[in-house]
XYZ file of C-alpha atoms in Angstrom:
645
model
C 29.962 24.540 -13.167
C 31.833 21.659 -11.518
C 32.278 21.272 -7.757
C 34.075 18.717 -5.615
C 31.365 17.506 -3.265
C 33.950 16.447 -0.673
C 35.047 20.085 -0.360
C 31.579 21.608 -0.022
C 30.753 23.086 3.387
C 27.312 24.471 2.537
C 25.219 25.678 -0.391
C 22.013 27.707 -0.402
C 19.541 28.940 -3.029
C 17.982 32.348 -2.465
C 15.406 34.205 -4.536
C 12.089 33.352 -6.198
C 11.707 34.579 -9.781
C 15.451 34.635 -10.351
C 17.595 32.456 -8.124
C 21.233 32.676 -7.157
C 23.320 29.968 -5.505
C 25.630 30.681 -2.547
C 28.576 28.274 -2.214
C 31.109 27.741 0.600
C 34.019 25.408 -0.152
C 36.590 23.915 2.200
C 39.952 25.710 2.308
C 38.406 28.537 0.298
C 38.709 32.206 1.185
C 35.539 33.378 -0.558
C 31.753 33.083 -0.674
C 30.851 32.470 -4.323
C 27.572 33.702 -5.844
C 26.422 31.878 -8.973
C 23.584 32.995 -11.214
C 21.349 29.967 -11.785
C 19.807 30.614 -15.192
C 23.176 30.569 -17.011
C 25.456 29.116 -14.262
C 27.936 31.982 -14.342
C 30.012 33.143 -11.378
C 28.390 36.479 -10.593
C 30.218 37.733 -7.493
C 32.681 36.709 -4.750
C 33.184 37.920 -1.193
C 36.796 37.428 -0.064
C 38.163 36.869 3.437
C 41.695 37.364 4.711
C 42.128 33.698 5.676
C 40.609 30.284 4.808
C 37.604 29.082 6.797
C 36.719 25.624 8.113
C 32.955 25.887 8.630
C 30.178 27.770 6.913
C 26.380 27.853 7.222
C 23.456 29.876 5.870
C 20.061 31.058 7.058
C 18.048 32.218 4.042
C 14.916 34.348 3.728
C 13.499 34.938 0.227
C 15.888 37.513 -1.324
C 18.576 37.475 1.392
C 20.600 35.228 3.692
C 22.684 35.297 6.868
C 26.157 33.752 6.493
C 28.211 32.385 9.395
C 31.882 31.632 8.718
C 34.249 29.936 11.205
C 37.957 30.468 10.548
C 40.820 28.158 11.506
C 41.681 30.503 14.372
C 38.233 29.851 15.923
C 36.947 33.356 15.219
C 33.400 33.477 13.812
C 32.030 36.162 11.511
C 28.412 36.899 10.550
C 27.447 38.583 7.273
C 24.268 39.547 5.464
C 23.868 39.100 1.698
C 20.921 40.269 -0.375
C 20.078 40.753 -4.009
C 17.433 42.652 -5.921
C 16.732 44.172 -9.318
C 15.520 47.761 -9.635
C 13.883 47.039 -13.011
C 13.949 44.343 -15.679
C 16.371 46.254 -17.877
C 19.275 46.292 -15.414
C 21.324 43.429 -13.924
C 20.587 42.165 -10.431
C 22.375 43.918 -7.564
C 24.127 41.785 -4.928
C 25.413 43.328 -1.698
C 27.282 41.923 1.310
C 27.225 43.562 4.749
C 29.371 42.672 7.752
C 27.298 42.125 10.932
C 29.402 40.853 13.842
C 32.479 38.965 15.028
C 32.384 36.343 17.796
C 35.826 35.850 19.306
C 35.083 32.648 21.283
C 32.810 29.790 20.247
C 29.983 29.443 22.789
C 29.301 25.703 22.340
C 30.190 22.581 20.381
C 27.103 22.884 18.171
C 25.031 25.786 16.910
C 21.857 26.416 14.944
C 20.179 29.569 13.634
C 16.854 30.337 15.287
C 16.040 33.289 13.022
C 17.790 36.018 11.036
C 19.181 37.695 14.150
C 19.799 34.819 16.586
C 22.337 31.988 16.624
C 21.962 29.411 19.418
C 24.932 27.465 20.817
C 24.707 24.246 22.848
C 26.604 21.111 23.882
C 25.275 17.561 23.913
C 24.070 16.549 27.383
C 23.929 20.105 28.773
C 20.688 21.643 30.070
C 21.014 25.186 28.776
C 21.120 27.176 25.529
C 23.309 30.214 24.827
C 21.736 32.844 22.578
C 23.925 35.095 20.453
C 22.056 38.095 18.974
C 24.531 39.088 16.268
C 22.547 42.120 15.042
C 22.295 43.775 18.478
C 24.749 46.094 20.243
C 27.585 44.176 21.879
C 26.439 44.745 25.468
C 23.141 42.886 24.889
C 24.298 40.215 22.449
C 24.446 37.243 24.870
C 21.729 35.443 26.816
C 21.491 32.067 28.565
C 18.326 29.918 28.955
C 18.658 27.265 31.682
C 16.707 24.381 33.263
C 16.029 22.639 29.968
C 15.873 18.885 29.293
C 19.310 17.545 28.235
C 20.318 18.632 24.747
C 20.839 16.098 21.974
C 23.695 16.388 19.498
C 21.108 16.985 16.757
C 18.655 19.853 17.194
C 16.002 20.555 14.559
C 14.659 23.982 13.631
C 11.013 24.586 12.774
C 11.057 27.416 10.230
C 7.344 28.138 10.538
C 7.346 29.547 14.061
C 11.064 29.758 14.876
C 11.224 26.851 17.317
C 13.839 24.240 18.176
C 13.059 20.551 18.657
C 15.251 17.765 20.003
C 14.948 14.240 21.397
C 15.791 13.017 24.886
C 15.756 9.432 26.141
C 12.076 9.686 27.033
C 10.470 12.602 25.198
C 10.346 15.146 22.382
C 11.316 18.653 23.540
C 9.852 21.691 21.755
C 11.532 25.005 22.601
C 9.464 27.894 21.308
C 10.690 31.375 20.382
C 8.785 32.688 23.418
C 11.646 31.055 25.408
C 9.419 28.402 27.008
C 9.393 24.706 26.214
C 7.105 21.698 26.554
C 7.543 17.956 26.041
C 5.688 15.167 24.243
C 6.337 11.901 26.135
C 7.704 8.942 24.192
C 10.894 7.098 23.272
C 11.933 8.053 19.734
C 15.125 7.870 17.699
C 14.419 10.017 14.616
C 11.994 12.804 13.821
C 10.927 14.971 10.916
C 9.211 18.373 11.029
C 6.601 19.155 8.360
C 4.038 21.845 7.691
C 0.956 22.310 5.542
C -0.363 25.864 5.247
C -0.415 27.080 8.856
C -0.378 23.617 10.455
C 2.774 22.113 12.019
C 3.497 18.382 12.281
C 6.129 16.153 13.869
C 6.737 12.574 12.663
C 8.688 10.359 15.081
C 10.198 6.886 14.695
C 10.686 4.433 17.559
C 13.170 1.898 16.162
C 12.662 -0.498 19.085
C 8.924 -0.999 18.578
C 9.006 -0.239 14.804
C 6.357 2.464 15.233
C 5.921 5.876 13.605
C 3.817 8.383 15.578
C 2.524 11.539 13.910
C 1.723 14.643 16.001
C 0.364 18.101 15.306
C 1.229 21.021 17.574
C 0.215 24.645 17.858
C -0.350 27.394 20.389
C -3.771 28.944 20.741
C -4.499 31.924 22.979
C -0.810 31.777 23.940
C -1.138 28.165 25.227
C 0.927 25.318 23.741
C -1.106 22.292 22.580
C -0.385 19.053 20.733
C -2.298 15.960 19.607
C -1.533 12.605 18.031
C -3.038 12.235 14.554
C -1.949 8.751 13.504
C 0.285 5.790 14.276
C 1.840 3.309 11.828
C 3.015 -0.062 13.122
C 5.768 -1.471 10.901
C 6.923 -5.071 10.620
C 10.544 -4.474 9.567
C 13.407 -2.217 10.622
C 13.455 1.212 8.965
C 16.659 3.042 8.068
C 15.050 6.281 6.802
C 11.566 7.726 6.501
C 9.853 10.875 5.252
C 6.359 12.219 5.857
C 4.295 14.265 3.442
C 1.042 16.045 4.291
C -1.306 16.428 1.346
C -4.702 18.115 1.619
C -6.360 15.686 -0.768
C -4.664 12.403 0.185
C -3.882 12.962 3.868
C -0.689 11.792 5.582
C 1.758 9.899 3.351
C 4.771 8.116 4.891
C 7.627 6.765 2.747
C 10.013 4.292 4.394
C 13.353 2.822 3.354
C 13.880 -0.556 5.006
C 17.286 -1.823 6.040
C 17.022 -4.559 3.385
C 16.815 -1.871 0.681
C 13.059 -2.041 0.059
C 10.972 1.118 -0.282
C 7.451 1.273 1.135
C 4.685 3.842 0.974
C 1.957 4.075 3.626
C -1.145 6.259 3.753
C -1.562 6.878 7.483
C -4.964 8.522 6.966
C -6.430 5.465 5.230
C -4.869 3.129 7.809
C -6.399 5.192 10.635
C -9.928 5.755 9.344
C -10.774 2.945 6.920
C -13.604 1.133 8.751
C -12.814 -2.309 7.317
C -9.133 -3.077 7.730
C -7.003 -6.104 6.909
C -8.360 -9.134 8.730
C -6.056 -12.046 9.450
C -6.627 -15.435 10.979
C -3.193 -16.105 12.401
C -4.588 -16.030 15.944
C -6.817 -19.085 15.529
C -5.089 -22.214 16.804
C -6.871 -24.308 14.175
C -5.080 -22.420 11.415
C -1.495 -22.914 12.442
C -0.991 -25.562 9.757
C 0.809 -24.467 6.622
C -1.569 -23.038 3.999
C -0.439 -24.390 0.641
C -3.545 -23.615 -1.403
C -6.967 -22.040 -1.027
C -10.006 -21.290 -3.149
C -13.547 -19.921 -2.860
C -16.615 -22.133 -3.279
C -20.220 -21.281 -2.410
C -19.381 -18.390 -0.043
C -16.674 -20.384 1.759
C -12.896 -20.067 1.696
C -11.337 -23.538 1.662
C -7.658 -23.917 2.626
C -5.406 -26.977 2.283
C -2.028 -27.884 3.688
C 0.731 -29.241 1.452
C -0.285 -32.873 2.064
C -3.943 -31.956 1.341
C -5.074 -33.808 4.451
C -5.991 -30.747 6.539
C -8.950 -28.665 5.377
C -10.211 -25.407 6.896
C -13.457 -23.645 6.030
C -13.958 -19.918 6.611
C -16.527 -17.289 5.738
C -15.516 -13.795 4.602
C -18.445 -11.410 5.023
C -16.552 -8.186 5.943
C -14.216 -10.235 8.135
C -12.663 -13.690 8.134
C -14.534 -16.097 10.405
C -13.398 -19.626 11.146
C -16.088 -22.278 10.520
C -14.513 -25.722 10.773
C -11.372 -27.811 10.526
C -11.291 -31.314 9.039
C -8.379 -33.750 9.038
C -8.551 -36.857 6.837
C -6.198 -39.817 6.548
C -5.477 -39.593 2.824
C -4.760 -36.713 0.455
C -7.872 -35.074 -0.973
C -8.015 -35.144 -4.773
C -11.444 -33.494 -5.293
C -13.956 -31.647 -3.142
C -17.274 -29.812 -3.462
C -19.346 -27.640 -1.106
C -22.914 -26.485 -0.784
C -24.426 -24.394 1.991
C -24.426 -27.172 4.616
C -22.230 -30.032 3.435
C -18.645 -30.720 2.384
C -17.882 -33.597 0.006
C -14.295 -34.869 -0.229
C -12.879 -37.594 -2.474
C -9.438 -38.852 -1.459
C -6.609 -40.570 -3.297
C -7.735 -43.974 -1.937
C -11.096 -43.671 -3.774
C -13.087 -42.866 -0.637
C -15.946 -40.395 -1.141
C -17.176 -38.813 2.116
C -19.732 -36.146 3.017
C -19.436 -34.118 6.249
C -21.733 -31.613 7.896
C -20.398 -28.047 7.924
C -20.214 -27.091 11.599
C -17.596 -26.472 14.270
C -17.346 -30.241 14.857
C -17.898 -31.888 11.447
C -19.842 -35.162 11.410
C -19.345 -37.874 8.792
C -22.805 -38.415 7.234
C -22.114 -40.476 4.116
C -19.299 -42.614 2.726
C -18.727 -44.849 -0.311
C -15.843 -46.486 -2.190
C -17.810 -47.134 -5.368
C -15.779 -44.799 -7.604
C -12.221 -44.671 -8.933
C -10.184 -41.490 -8.828
C -9.224 -41.320 -12.491
C -12.749 -41.833 -13.805
C -14.983 -39.291 -12.013
C -15.527 -35.525 -11.828
C -17.484 -33.988 -8.922
C -19.641 -30.824 -9.009
C -21.914 -28.947 -6.623
C -25.163 -27.663 -8.127
C -27.823 -26.071 -5.892
C -28.502 -28.552 -3.066
C -27.040 -31.558 -4.898
C -23.652 -33.097 -5.546
C -23.282 -34.410 -9.117
C -20.744 -37.074 -10.058
C -19.789 -37.698 -13.688
C -18.371 -41.215 -14.141
C -16.517 -41.531 -17.445
C -15.956 -45.293 -17.208
C -19.596 -46.122 -16.483
C -20.889 -43.283 -18.732
C -23.311 -42.239 -16.011
C -24.266 -39.176 -13.954
C -24.902 -39.759 -10.247
C -26.611 -37.432 -7.769
C -26.637 -37.007 -3.981
C -29.463 -34.646 -3.008
C -28.659 -33.051 0.363
C -32.267 -31.868 0.854
C -33.169 -35.500 1.483
C -31.459 -38.397 3.260
C -28.030 -38.791 1.666
C -28.371 -41.516 -0.958
C -26.360 -42.082 -4.143
C -28.679 -42.292 -7.168
C -28.087 -42.790 -10.880
C -29.918 -40.038 -12.749
C -29.003 -40.794 -16.379
C -26.845 -42.824 -18.745
C -24.701 -40.941 -21.258
C -24.671 -41.609 -25.008
C -21.167 -40.182 -25.373
C -17.662 -41.283 -24.492
C -16.324 -38.923 -21.775
C -13.183 -40.476 -20.276
C -11.526 -37.022 -20.425
C -14.089 -35.821 -17.817
C -14.321 -32.331 -19.334
C -17.387 -31.015 -17.513
C -18.603 -27.799 -15.880
C -21.752 -26.326 -14.308
C -23.614 -23.020 -14.745
C -25.279 -22.543 -11.323
C -27.670 -19.756 -12.401
C -29.085 -22.013 -15.116
C -28.901 -25.171 -12.943
C -27.216 -27.022 -15.802
C -24.335 -29.478 -16.147
C -22.267 -29.536 -19.376
C -20.127 -32.518 -20.481
C -17.902 -32.570 -23.583
C -17.449 -35.810 -25.512
C -13.949 -37.198 -26.000
C -14.034 -36.440 -29.746
C -15.151 -32.787 -29.118
C -18.175 -33.261 -31.374
C -20.957 -33.259 -28.778
C -21.846 -31.216 -25.717
C -24.189 -32.982 -23.291
C -26.449 -30.683 -21.230
C -28.223 -31.939 -18.123
C -30.932 -29.601 -16.715
C -31.388 -30.357 -13.015
C -34.694 -28.465 -12.853
C -36.450 -30.233 -15.734
C -34.282 -33.389 -15.450
C -33.978 -33.355 -19.253
C -30.754 -34.242 -21.074
C -29.767 -32.801 -24.481
C -26.963 -33.556 -26.938
C -25.812 -30.632 -29.112
C -23.009 -30.368 -31.711
C -20.035 -28.144 -30.793
C -18.694 -27.355 -34.308
C -15.159 -27.917 -32.958
C -12.784 -29.805 -35.230
C -12.255 -33.369 -34.021
C -8.492 -33.012 -34.459
C -8.440 -30.245 -31.831
C -7.288 -31.464 -28.435
C -9.446 -29.775 -25.777
C -7.925 -30.098 -22.306
C -10.034 -27.699 -20.175
C -13.601 -26.467 -20.019
C -14.992 -23.413 -18.175
C -18.400 -21.793 -17.821
C -19.540 -18.178 -17.948
C -23.106 -17.011 -17.423
C -23.953 -17.227 -21.135
C -21.016 -19.104 -22.618
C -19.019 -22.315 -22.377
C -15.272 -21.814 -22.877
C -13.106 -24.593 -24.338
C -9.328 -24.486 -23.967
C -7.009 -26.517 -26.213
C -3.387 -27.639 -26.020
C -2.262 -24.881 -28.434
C -3.294 -22.106 -26.047
C -6.432 -21.304 -28.017
C -9.923 -20.846 -26.599
C -13.315 -21.436 -28.193
C -16.509 -19.712 -27.049
C -19.699 -21.760 -27.352
C -22.830 -19.699 -26.693
C -25.397 -21.555 -24.580
C -28.417 -19.900 -26.223
C -26.952 -20.148 -29.724
C -24.703 -23.166 -29.923
C -24.111 -22.690 -33.649
C -21.881 -19.662 -33.009
C -18.278 -20.178 -31.920
C -15.406 -17.665 -31.573
C -11.689 -18.464 -31.291
C -8.885 -16.581 -29.438
C -5.139 -17.067 -29.020
C -3.680 -16.474 -25.554
C -1.071 -17.530 -23.016
C -3.215 -17.493 -19.865
C -6.915 -17.114 -19.197
C -9.132 -15.728 -16.421
C -12.931 -15.738 -16.624
C -15.670 -14.275 -14.441
C -19.269 -13.183 -15.034
C -19.455 -12.156 -18.688
C -15.782 -11.230 -19.065
C -12.754 -13.088 -20.348
C -9.283 -11.752 -19.593
C -6.408 -13.143 -21.624
C -2.655 -12.678 -21.601
C -1.502 -11.711 -25.073
C 0.579 -14.561 -26.579
C 3.170 -12.064 -27.841
C 4.055 -10.793 -24.372
C 2.828 -11.069 -20.800
C 2.491 -7.312 -20.292
C -0.781 -6.964 -22.219
C -4.237 -8.074 -21.116
C -7.003 -8.466 -23.668
C -10.436 -8.082 -22.080
C -13.514 -9.415 -23.872
C -17.100 -8.851 -22.706
C -19.068 -11.859 -23.962
C -22.510 -10.208 -23.984
C -21.500 -6.851 -25.448
C -18.839 -8.225 -27.830
C -16.470 -5.536 -26.555
C -12.701 -5.767 -26.616
C -10.050 -3.745 -24.831
C -6.513 -4.053 -23.584
C -4.670 -3.209 -20.375
C -0.965 -2.507 -20.740
C 1.022 -3.414 -17.646
C 4.164 -1.820 -16.264
C 5.310 -5.182 -14.887
C 4.635 -8.876 -15.523
C 2.005 -10.480 -13.283
C 2.135 -14.001 -11.860
C -1.579 -14.126 -11.025
C -4.601 -12.137 -12.127
C -8.263 -12.379 -11.198
C -11.546 -10.625 -12.062
C -14.256 -9.595 -9.636
C -17.505 -11.531 -10.050
C -19.213 -8.566 -11.728
C -16.290 -8.072 -14.118
C -15.699 -4.460 -12.990
C -12.166 -4.815 -11.629
C -9.070 -6.847 -12.402
C -6.517 -7.671 -9.697
C -3.021 -9.003 -10.269
C 0.024 -9.995 -8.223
C 3.704 -9.642 -9.042
C 5.324 -11.944 -6.502
C 8.905 -10.841 -7.221
C 8.087 -7.225 -6.342
C 5.435 -8.251 -3.752
C 2.946 -5.858 -5.390
C -0.834 -6.019 -5.733
C -2.368 -4.171 -8.723
C -5.988 -3.104 -9.217
C -7.357 -2.140 -12.659
C -10.801 -0.880 -13.648
C -12.096 -2.762 -16.685
C -14.253 0.063 -18.139
C -11.415 2.521 -18.747
C -8.414 0.124 -18.285
C -7.051 2.454 -15.591
C -4.698 1.299 -12.828
C -6.427 2.388 -9.609
C -4.063 0.956 -6.991
C -0.547 -0.434 -6.648
C 0.022 -1.740 -3.122
C 3.132 -3.288 -1.575
C 2.348 -6.240 0.728
C 5.396 -7.931 2.203
C 6.054 -11.619 1.333
C 2.986 -11.820 -0.879
C 2.060 -15.237 -2.285
C 0.786 -15.457 -5.893
C -2.464 -17.023 -4.621
C -5.388 -14.637 -5.140
C -9.173 -15.029 -4.999
C -11.700 -12.255 -5.602
C -15.428 -11.724 -5.064
C -17.442 -8.566 -5.826
C -16.600 -6.725 -2.614
C -13.365 -8.244 -1.328
C -10.209 -10.093 -2.234
C -8.364 -12.781 -0.301
C -4.564 -12.968 -0.322
C -1.961 -15.178 1.300
C 1.073 -13.700 3.071
C 3.446 -15.416 5.522
C 0.935 -18.252 5.988
C -1.753 -15.668 6.834
C -4.957 -15.080 4.937
C -5.638 -11.388 4.300
C -9.118 -10.065 3.560
C -9.171 -6.672 1.812
C -12.424 -4.835 1.095
C -13.080 -3.399 -2.365
C -14.674 0.042 -2.072
C -16.213 1.682 -5.128
C -14.984 5.243 -5.568
C -18.561 6.553 -5.538
C -19.434 4.661 -2.342
C -20.521 6.791 0.605
C -21.171 4.119 3.231
C -19.716 0.808 4.251
C -20.986 -1.967 6.469
C -18.526 -3.018 9.097
C -20.321 -6.325 9.638
C -23.394 -7.969 8.211
C -25.545 -7.768 11.337
C -24.683 -4.246 12.475
C -26.004 -0.890 11.269
C -24.309 0.823 8.360
C -21.521 3.134 9.435
C -20.305 6.143 7.505
C -16.685 6.174 6.467
C -14.955 9.417 7.410
C -12.759 9.124 4.304
C -15.813 9.723 2.115
C -17.248 12.476 4.305
C -14.232 14.731 3.700
C -13.290 16.025 0.282
C -9.783 16.699 1.625
C -8.495 13.671 3.530
C -6.189 15.713 5.748
C -9.389 17.029 7.364
C -10.163 13.506 8.608
C -7.791 14.183 11.517
C -9.361 17.509 12.539
C -11.445 16.061 15.390
C -8.593 14.343 17.235
C -8.423 15.794 20.802
C -5.791 18.346 21.802
C -3.571 17.976 24.873
C -2.950 21.234 26.742
C 0.559 21.803 28.097
C 1.423 23.704 31.261
C 3.501 26.320 29.442
C 2.128 29.597 28.134
C 3.766 32.081 25.785
C 4.185 35.352 27.651
C 6.940 36.963 25.604
C 5.928 39.674 23.165
C 8.345 38.144 20.646
C 6.148 35.074 20.243
């Protein structure tokens, strides 16, 4: 079957087990009935002249047809089909109902299978045409209504009409009364779920979508607002979907062509929402880079002269701002002090407080020859030129002390710390020796690495039980702290490490992650639907997060079963990403975003660290649509008194 879509006036499917398709075409003189399962023309109903308009009102196995001819005369017909038994063909019958000689309004809409309603834009009345009644009682006029819009929507569930005025939503019920919901809206959609009725409304001026439920109980009209979504860009189209399990889903098409999906139920009832720090005047500098150290978020501007410290326990809290004269090349933090080393070889230590105080300063070191670490309450400085380790213990008056001389050459400054073991590891320039300094026992050891001297190691990382070496050929070597004689080698393109887990990008393509649990010697892979610019593990190694900046998408994977749990669109998302066990920090439009990570089996959440635990309504309801059941109803002043209601 081929149809010219430009000539179609209306089409309608009717039937359940076996469907037929009704077709009205422009300049045609017939209603065509097509059988769907084999797309054959089954029957035609012919008129004496061509028609210009056609519309249907369908009900299961039948439909009402309205045809407007070029002369202006309107005819109404009934069509139905049925099958007496499975062994005989379906029976299709047409029946003439009525003729309307004069059109009663510019627009019309079926209210039900016996009523057509005519209206004109701007008028305050409706004209009812009951085409299945005797002629003397076919017409009726309902007056004193709010001005009609050009577009009027029909609610199939309870045979109501809905339209928008300049300041409200008007709901005209089949009981012939109406009520209004105040608000300025430009588009609306009517939805239902079981016996519940919903209206979704868009205000294009404020970029807001309001979602209402309405009903009538004991013959009284009532409505309530269930949710509100505040958008940040202009929407051209939107649709709402009401799902028992997942709640209220809103899909939006932006004017720039992007598609977005919102869960209004989660946005309404999640106790810990996005937290941003755009309001703080101290954070109006450009954020070029940030990272997490010792329970602090540290942000830098592009010149690396402005530093901000924040905490992130359930919400982002500003701690301090520091501005220095020269670009910062290295920094380290413990619970009370911030150490910065600038490009002019100035090492400074500041107190961490709202007004930072300079407590210590020295110019003894050169930028290219030292590496700085924070370990417990001390700052450790590895000097490759002097072959020495220095310490500044912040539990005592701040003094620079030499704690040991090194027996190795370490100009490459490949060093790392394992905080839980209170140990510092330094690799020799020839890769042959790993120096281990124990800050608790103050004992230094030199152990062989078993790495070939021709290998060029350029990075070193630490896990809880393993030291990871990274060479210039994109290979990694695992050196076990408790058994230094064992070493394992991997090929990869990119590496992320956390806890006991290594996550590698497969060298043969950036759409495959290889996950390796160091302690359990377990391997697994995660196949991606899209390439990621950044990926990061939670501290416990349970979840992997990744960002695709081009698509502005955030992905969440569970390591145990390699399952993708979430795919979230966040507008203008930067590739910068940092993760702890219970939250992740993102950068968007020069704003830091804090997003809580909630285990699927969690039943409670803490809104803040010093308040009592608060239950999350999302986990109290098996069906998320029930989260909205306690929102208060607003009673209207109109009651249904008609028996027809």
